[in-house]
Coordinates of C-alpha atoms in Angstrom, one line a residue:
M7 CA -11.1 3.3 -0.2
P8 CA -14.6 2.7 1.1
D9 CA -15.1 -0.1 3.6
S10 CA -16.8 -3.4 2.8
K11 CA -20.1 -2.7 4.6
P12 CA -23.1 -2.7 2.3
A13 CA -24.7 0.7 1.7
R14 CA -28.4 1.4 1.8
P15 CA -29.7 1.3 -1.8
D16 CA -31.7 4.2 -3.3
G17 CA -34.5 2.7 -5.4
P18 CA -33.8 -0.4 -7.5
L19 CA -30.0 -0.2 -7.4
P20 CA -27.8 -2.1 -4.8
L21 CA -25.8 1.1 -3.9
D22 CA -26.8 4.5 -2.6
H23 CA -26.3 7.8 -4.5
D24 CA -22.8 8.5 -3.1
R25 CA -21.5 5.0 -3.8
L26 CA -22.8 5.1 -7.3
L27 CA -21.0 8.3 -8.0
H28 CA -17.8 6.7 -6.4
A29 CA -18.1 3.8 -8.8
Y30 CA -18.5 6.1 -11.8
R31 CA -15.5 8.1 -10.7
I32 CA -13.4 4.9 -10.5
M33 CA -14.4 3.8 -14.0
R34 CA -14.0 7.3 -15.5
T35 CA -10.6 7.7 -13.9
I36 CA -9.4 4.4 -15.3
R37 CA -10.8 5.1 -18.8
D38 CA -9.3 8.6 -19.0
F39 CA -5.9 7.4 -17.6
E40 CA -5.7 4.7 -20.2
E41 CA -6.9 6.9 -23.1
R42 CA -4.2 9.4 -22.2
L43 CA -1.5 6.8 -22.1
H44 CA -2.6 5.6 -25.5
V45 CA -1.9 9.0 -26.9
D46 CA 1.3 9.8 -25.0
F47 CA 2.8 6.4 -25.7
G48 CA 2.0 6.8 -29.3
R49 CA 4.0 10.1 -29.3
G50 CA 7.0 8.4 -27.8
D51 CA 6.7 10.2 -24.4
I52 CA 6.6 7.0 -22.3
P53 CA 9.4 4.5 -21.9
G54 CA 9.0 0.7 -21.8
F55 CA 5.9 -1.3 -22.6
V56 CA 2.2 -0.5 -21.9
H57 CA -0.9 -2.8 -21.8
L58 CA -4.2 -0.9 -21.4
Y59 CA -7.3 -1.8 -19.3
A60 CA -9.8 0.4 -21.2
G61 CA -13.1 -1.3 -21.7
E62 CA -12.7 -3.5 -18.6
E63 CA -13.3 -0.9 -15.9
A64 CA -16.6 -2.4 -14.5
T65 CA -14.8 -5.5 -13.3
A66 CA -12.1 -3.6 -11.4
A67 CA -14.6 -1.2 -9.8
G68 CA -17.2 -3.9 -9.0
I69 CA -14.7 -6.0 -7.2
M70 CA -12.5 -3.4 -5.5
M71 CA -15.5 -1.5 -4.0
H72 CA -15.9 -4.4 -1.5
L73 CA -12.3 -4.2 -0.3
N74 CA -10.2 -2.2 2.2
D75 CA -6.5 -1.5 2.5
Q76 CA -6.0 -4.6 4.6
D77 CA -7.2 -6.8 1.7
R78 CA -4.5 -7.8 -0.8
I79 CA -4.7 -8.0 -4.6
A80 CA -2.1 -9.3 -7.1
S81 CA -2.5 -7.9 -10.6
T82 CA -1.3 -8.6 -14.1
H83 CA 0.7 -6.9 -16.8
R84 CA -2.6 -5.0 -17.5
G85 CA -2.7 -3.6 -14.1
H86 CA -3.5 0.1 -14.2
G87 CA -7.2 -0.4 -13.7
H88 CA -6.7 -2.6 -10.7
C89 CA -4.3 0.0 -9.1
I90 CA -6.7 2.9 -9.6
A91 CA -9.7 0.9 -8.3
K92 CA -7.7 -0.2 -5.2
G93 CA -6.9 3.4 -4.4
V94 CA -3.3 3.8 -5.6
D95 CA -2.4 7.5 -6.1
V96 CA -3.0 8.4 -9.8
V97 CA -0.3 11.1 -9.8
G98 CA 2.2 8.6 -8.4
M99 CA 1.1 6.0 -10.9
M100 CA 1.6 8.4 -13.9
A101 CA 5.0 9.3 -12.7
E102 CA 5.9 5.7 -12.3
I103 CA 4.9 4.9 -15.9
Y104 CA 7.0 7.8 -17.0
G105 CA 9.9 6.3 -15.1
K106 CA 10.3 9.3 -12.7
T107 CA 11.6 9.3 -9.1
T108 CA 8.2 10.6 -7.8
G109 CA 6.5 7.4 -9.1
S110 CA 4.8 4.9 -6.9
C111 CA 7.9 2.7 -7.0
R112 CA 10.4 5.6 -7.6
G113 CA 10.4 5.0 -11.3
K114 CA 11.8 1.5 -11.0
G115 CA 8.7 -0.6 -11.8
G116 CA 7.1 1.1 -14.8
S117 CA 3.8 0.2 -16.3
M118 CA 3.9 -3.6 -15.5
H119 CA 5.2 -3.5 -12.0
I120 CA 3.4 -0.8 -10.1
A121 CA 2.8 -1.7 -6.4
D122 CA 1.6 0.1 -3.3
L123 CA 1.6 -2.2 -0.3
S124 CA -0.1 0.5 1.9
K125 CA -3.1 0.1 -0.3
G126 CA -2.9 -3.7 -0.4
M127 CA -1.8 -3.6 -4.0
M128 CA 1.0 -6.3 -4.1
G129 CA 1.9 -5.3 -7.6
A130 CA 1.2 -5.6 -11.3
N131 CA 3.2 -8.5 -12.7
G132 CA 4.8 -9.1 -16.1
I133 CA 4.9 -12.9 -15.4
L134 CA 1.6 -14.5 -16.5
G135 CA -0.2 -16.2 -13.6
A136 CA 2.5 -15.2 -11.0
G137 CA 0.0 -13.4 -8.8
A138 CA -2.0 -16.5 -7.9
P139 CA 0.6 -18.1 -5.6
L140 CA 1.3 -14.6 -4.1
V141 CA -2.4 -14.3 -3.2
C142 CA -2.3 -17.7 -1.5
G143 CA 0.4 -16.4 0.7
A144 CA -1.5 -13.2 1.5
A145 CA -4.7 -15.2 2.2
L146 CA -2.8 -17.6 4.5
A147 CA -1.4 -14.6 6.4
A148 CA -5.0 -13.2 6.8
K149 CA -6.2 -16.5 8.0
V150 CA -3.4 -16.9 10.5
L151 CA -3.7 -13.4 11.8
G152 CA -7.5 -13.7 12.0
H153 CA -8.4 -10.2 10.7
K154 CA -10.8 -11.5 8.0
G155 CA -8.9 -10.0 5.1
V156 CA -9.0 -11.6 1.7
G157 CA -6.6 -12.1 -1.2
I158 CA -7.6 -11.6 -4.8
S159 CA -5.7 -12.8 -7.8
F160 CA -6.4 -11.4 -11.3
V161 CA -5.4 -13.4 -14.4
G162 CA -6.4 -13.2 -18.0
D163 CA -7.9 -16.1 -20.0
G164 CA -4.4 -16.9 -21.3
A165 CA -2.7 -16.9 -17.9
S166 CA -5.4 -19.2 -16.6
N167 CA -3.6 -22.0 -18.4
Q168 CA -0.4 -21.5 -16.5
G169 CA 0.6 -24.2 -14.0
T170 CA 1.1 -21.6 -11.2
F171 CA -2.6 -20.6 -11.5
L172 CA -3.9 -24.2 -11.4
E173 CA -1.6 -25.2 -8.6
S174 CA -2.8 -22.2 -6.6
L175 CA -6.5 -23.2 -7.0
N176 CA -5.6 -26.6 -5.5
L177 CA -3.5 -25.1 -2.7
A178 CA -6.2 -22.6 -1.8
A179 CA -8.8 -25.4 -1.7
V180 CA -6.6 -27.7 0.4
W181 CA -5.8 -25.0 3.0
N182 CA -9.3 -23.4 2.8
L183 CA -7.9 -20.0 2.2
P184 CA -9.8 -16.7 2.0
A185 CA -8.8 -16.3 -1.7
I186 CA -10.7 -15.3 -4.8
F187 CA -9.4 -16.1 -8.2
V188 CA -10.7 -13.6 -10.8
V189 CA -10.3 -14.6 -14.5
E190 CA -10.7 -11.6 -16.7
N191 CA -11.7 -13.2 -19.9
N192 CA -11.5 -10.6 -22.6
G193 CA -11.6 -13.3 -25.3
Y194 CA -8.0 -13.2 -26.4
A195 CA -4.8 -14.6 -24.9
E196 CA -2.6 -11.9 -26.6
S197 CA -3.8 -12.8 -30.1
T198 CA -5.3 -16.3 -29.6
A199 CA -9.0 -16.6 -29.2
F200 CA -10.2 -18.2 -26.0
E201 CA -12.0 -21.0 -27.9
W202 CA -8.6 -22.1 -29.4
A203 CA -6.7 -22.2 -26.1
V204 CA -8.9 -23.3 -23.3
A205 CA -10.3 -26.9 -23.2
A206 CA -13.1 -26.3 -20.8
D207 CA -16.3 -24.6 -21.9
S208 CA -16.4 -22.6 -18.6
Y209 CA -13.9 -21.6 -16.0
V210 CA -16.6 -22.7 -13.5
D211 CA -15.8 -26.3 -14.6
R212 CA -12.2 -25.7 -13.7
A213 CA -13.1 -24.4 -10.3
T214 CA -15.3 -27.5 -9.7
G215 CA -12.4 -29.7 -10.5
F216 CA -10.5 -28.3 -7.6
G217 CA -13.5 -28.3 -5.2
L218 CA -14.1 -24.5 -5.5
P219 CA -17.4 -22.8 -6.2
G220 CA -17.3 -20.6 -9.3
V221 CA -19.5 -18.2 -11.1
T222 CA -19.4 -16.5 -14.5
V223 CA -20.7 -12.9 -14.9
D224 CA -20.9 -10.2 -17.6
G225 CA -17.8 -8.2 -16.9
T226 CA -19.2 -5.2 -18.7
D227 CA -22.1 -5.0 -16.2
F228 CA -20.8 -3.3 -13.0
F229 CA -23.8 -4.4 -11.0
A230 CA -23.4 -8.1 -12.0
V231 CA -19.7 -8.0 -11.0
Y232 CA -20.4 -6.0 -7.8
E233 CA -23.1 -8.5 -6.6
A234 CA -21.2 -11.6 -7.5
A235 CA -18.0 -10.3 -6.0
G236 CA -19.8 -9.3 -2.8
E237 CA -21.0 -12.8 -2.3
V238 CA -17.7 -14.6 -2.8
I239 CA -15.7 -12.0 -0.8
A240 CA -18.2 -12.2 2.1
R241 CA -18.0 -16.0 2.0
A242 CA -14.2 -15.9 2.1
R243 CA -14.2 -13.4 5.1
E244 CA -16.4 -15.8 7.1
G245 CA -14.2 -18.8 6.6
G246 CA -16.0 -20.3 3.6
G247 CA -12.9 -20.7 1.6
P248 CA -11.8 -19.8 -1.9
S249 CA -13.9 -19.1 -5.0
L250 CA -13.4 -18.4 -8.7
L251 CA -15.0 -15.5 -10.5
E252 CA -15.0 -15.4 -14.3
C253 CA -15.7 -11.9 -15.8
K254 CA -16.4 -11.9 -19.5
M255 CA -15.3 -8.6 -20.8
V256 CA -13.8 -6.7 -23.7
R257 CA -10.7 -4.6 -24.2
F258 CA -10.8 -1.5 -26.4
F259 CA -7.1 -1.6 -27.4
G260 CA -4.7 -4.3 -28.5
H261 CA -2.9 -6.7 -26.2
F262 CA -0.1 -4.1 -26.0
E263 CA 0.3 -0.6 -27.4
G264 CA 1.4 -1.1 -31.0
D265 CA -0.5 -4.4 -31.5
A266 CA -1.9 -4.3 -35.1
Q267 CA -4.9 -6.5 -34.0
T268 CA -5.1 -8.4 -37.3
Y269 CA -6.8 -11.2 -35.3
R270 CA -9.8 -9.0 -34.8
A271 CA -12.9 -9.5 -37.0
K272 CA -13.7 -6.6 -39.3
G273 CA -15.7 -4.0 -37.4
E274 CA -15.2 -5.8 -34.0
L275 CA -13.7 -2.8 -32.3
E276 CA -16.3 -0.4 -33.5
R277 CA -19.1 -2.8 -32.4
I278 CA -17.8 -3.4 -28.9
R279 CA -17.2 0.3 -28.3
A280 CA -20.8 1.0 -29.5
E281 CA -22.5 -1.9 -27.7
Q282 CA -20.3 -3.0 -24.8
D283 CA -18.9 0.2 -23.2
C284 CA -19.3 -0.6 -19.5
I285 CA -19.2 3.1 -18.5
R286 CA -21.9 4.1 -21.0
I287 CA -24.0 1.1 -19.8
F288 CA -23.5 2.1 -16.1
R289 CA -24.3 5.8 -16.7
S290 CA -27.4 5.0 -18.7
R291 CA -28.7 2.7 -15.9
V292 CA -28.1 5.0 -12.9
T293 CA -29.4 8.2 -14.7
G294 CA -32.3 6.2 -16.1
A295 CA -33.2 5.1 -12.6
G296 CA -33.2 8.7 -11.4
V297 CA -30.6 8.2 -8.7
V298 CA -27.8 10.0 -10.4
T299 CA -28.0 13.0 -12.8
D300 CA -26.2 13.6 -16.0
A301 CA -24.9 16.9 -14.5
E302 CA -23.3 14.9 -11.6
C303 CA -21.6 12.6 -14.1
D304 CA -20.4 15.5 -16.2
A305 CA -18.9 17.2 -13.1
I306 CA -17.0 14.0 -12.4
D307 CA -15.8 13.9 -16.0
A308 CA -14.4 17.4 -15.7
E309 CA -12.7 16.7 -12.4
V310 CA -11.1 13.5 -13.7
A311 CA -9.9 15.2 -16.9
E312 CA -8.2 17.8 -14.7
L313 CA -6.6 15.1 -12.5
I314 CA -5.2 13.3 -15.5
E315 CA -3.8 16.4 -17.0
R316 CA -2.2 17.4 -13.7
A317 CA -0.8 13.9 -13.3
V318 CA 0.8 14.0 -16.8
Q319 CA 2.3 17.5 -16.2
A320 CA 3.7 16.5 -12.8
A321 CA 5.2 13.3 -14.4
K322 CA 6.9 15.3 -17.1
D323 CA 8.3 17.8 -14.7
A324 CA 9.6 15.2 -12.2
P325 CA 13.3 14.2 -12.3
M326 CA 14.6 10.9 -13.7
P327 CA 16.4 8.5 -11.3
S328 CA 20.1 9.0 -11.0
P329 CA 22.7 6.3 -11.7
A330 CA 23.2 5.9 -8.0
D331 CA 19.5 5.0 -7.5
L332 CA 20.2 1.7 -9.4
L333 CA 21.7 0.3 -6.2
T334 CA 18.9 1.4 -3.8
D335 CA 15.7 -0.6 -2.9
V336 CA 17.5 -3.8 -3.8
Y337 CA 17.3 -5.4 -0.4
V338 CA 15.0 -4.8 2.6
S339 CA 16.7 -3.7 5.8
Y340 CA 15.1 -5.4 8.8

């Protein structure tokens, strides 16, 4: 993963040519990874349950490009995008989702529990809001050790109503922790619209109630996320304490694979794909500015497509865990 030092911008954009291509590669990898899972899960190739991050790529990329392996993140049940943006190996991730021994967690975590502590990825989590208190612990460790690392918790708009999340906002404020709480507001808590489930008009109001600064950004705009995330992360590193970042975004698939999405308005999916595709918006802006060419983006598209195909084939060829593996990795040996 790149370090957190700002790059020299080329022209009107806040990142230089190479970093813009890196951002595009992250987003394209997430999108192709998720689109392939959508197909393979529908064919019955993948065990367990799957929640896809497609459509939300700009938020993961915009935040994670400020982080290094020492920084810690806690993800959600919709965690593939966070994993990829944080630098977790794509081939290992695919094997994990297929339940194979070559997976990131030896096939024992599956889609909702991928983790890679070497990359600062503390894990996707099937329990709503459970990552917030974990990040308080990670942020406390960073503060005590003095290495200026940060902890970032991701929750959806539904999980933001969990007591663990609200308690974590309070704890982080009381202890002045280097923690950032990211609310990925895609408009639906499973099938319930945000307006029906959240009393506050803005998550910034909730942050204010706990003494935290907060900001709301367009989560489909990579540059809006990147700049806002850069500010709150830099503030946390320098001892300024916790913040809340709300990213308003869209998801291209259902809450889970197999979701009939009867709660969606007619034509909603077609509209958001046509008008709010964060990758298309990003590519149009960087090529329009003359900093990146379409040929360079096309080359990344081809490389990512090859990577995803290779990851799928490796996952299919890998062995399943044996019955004896059930009793391994249960306890840590100190």
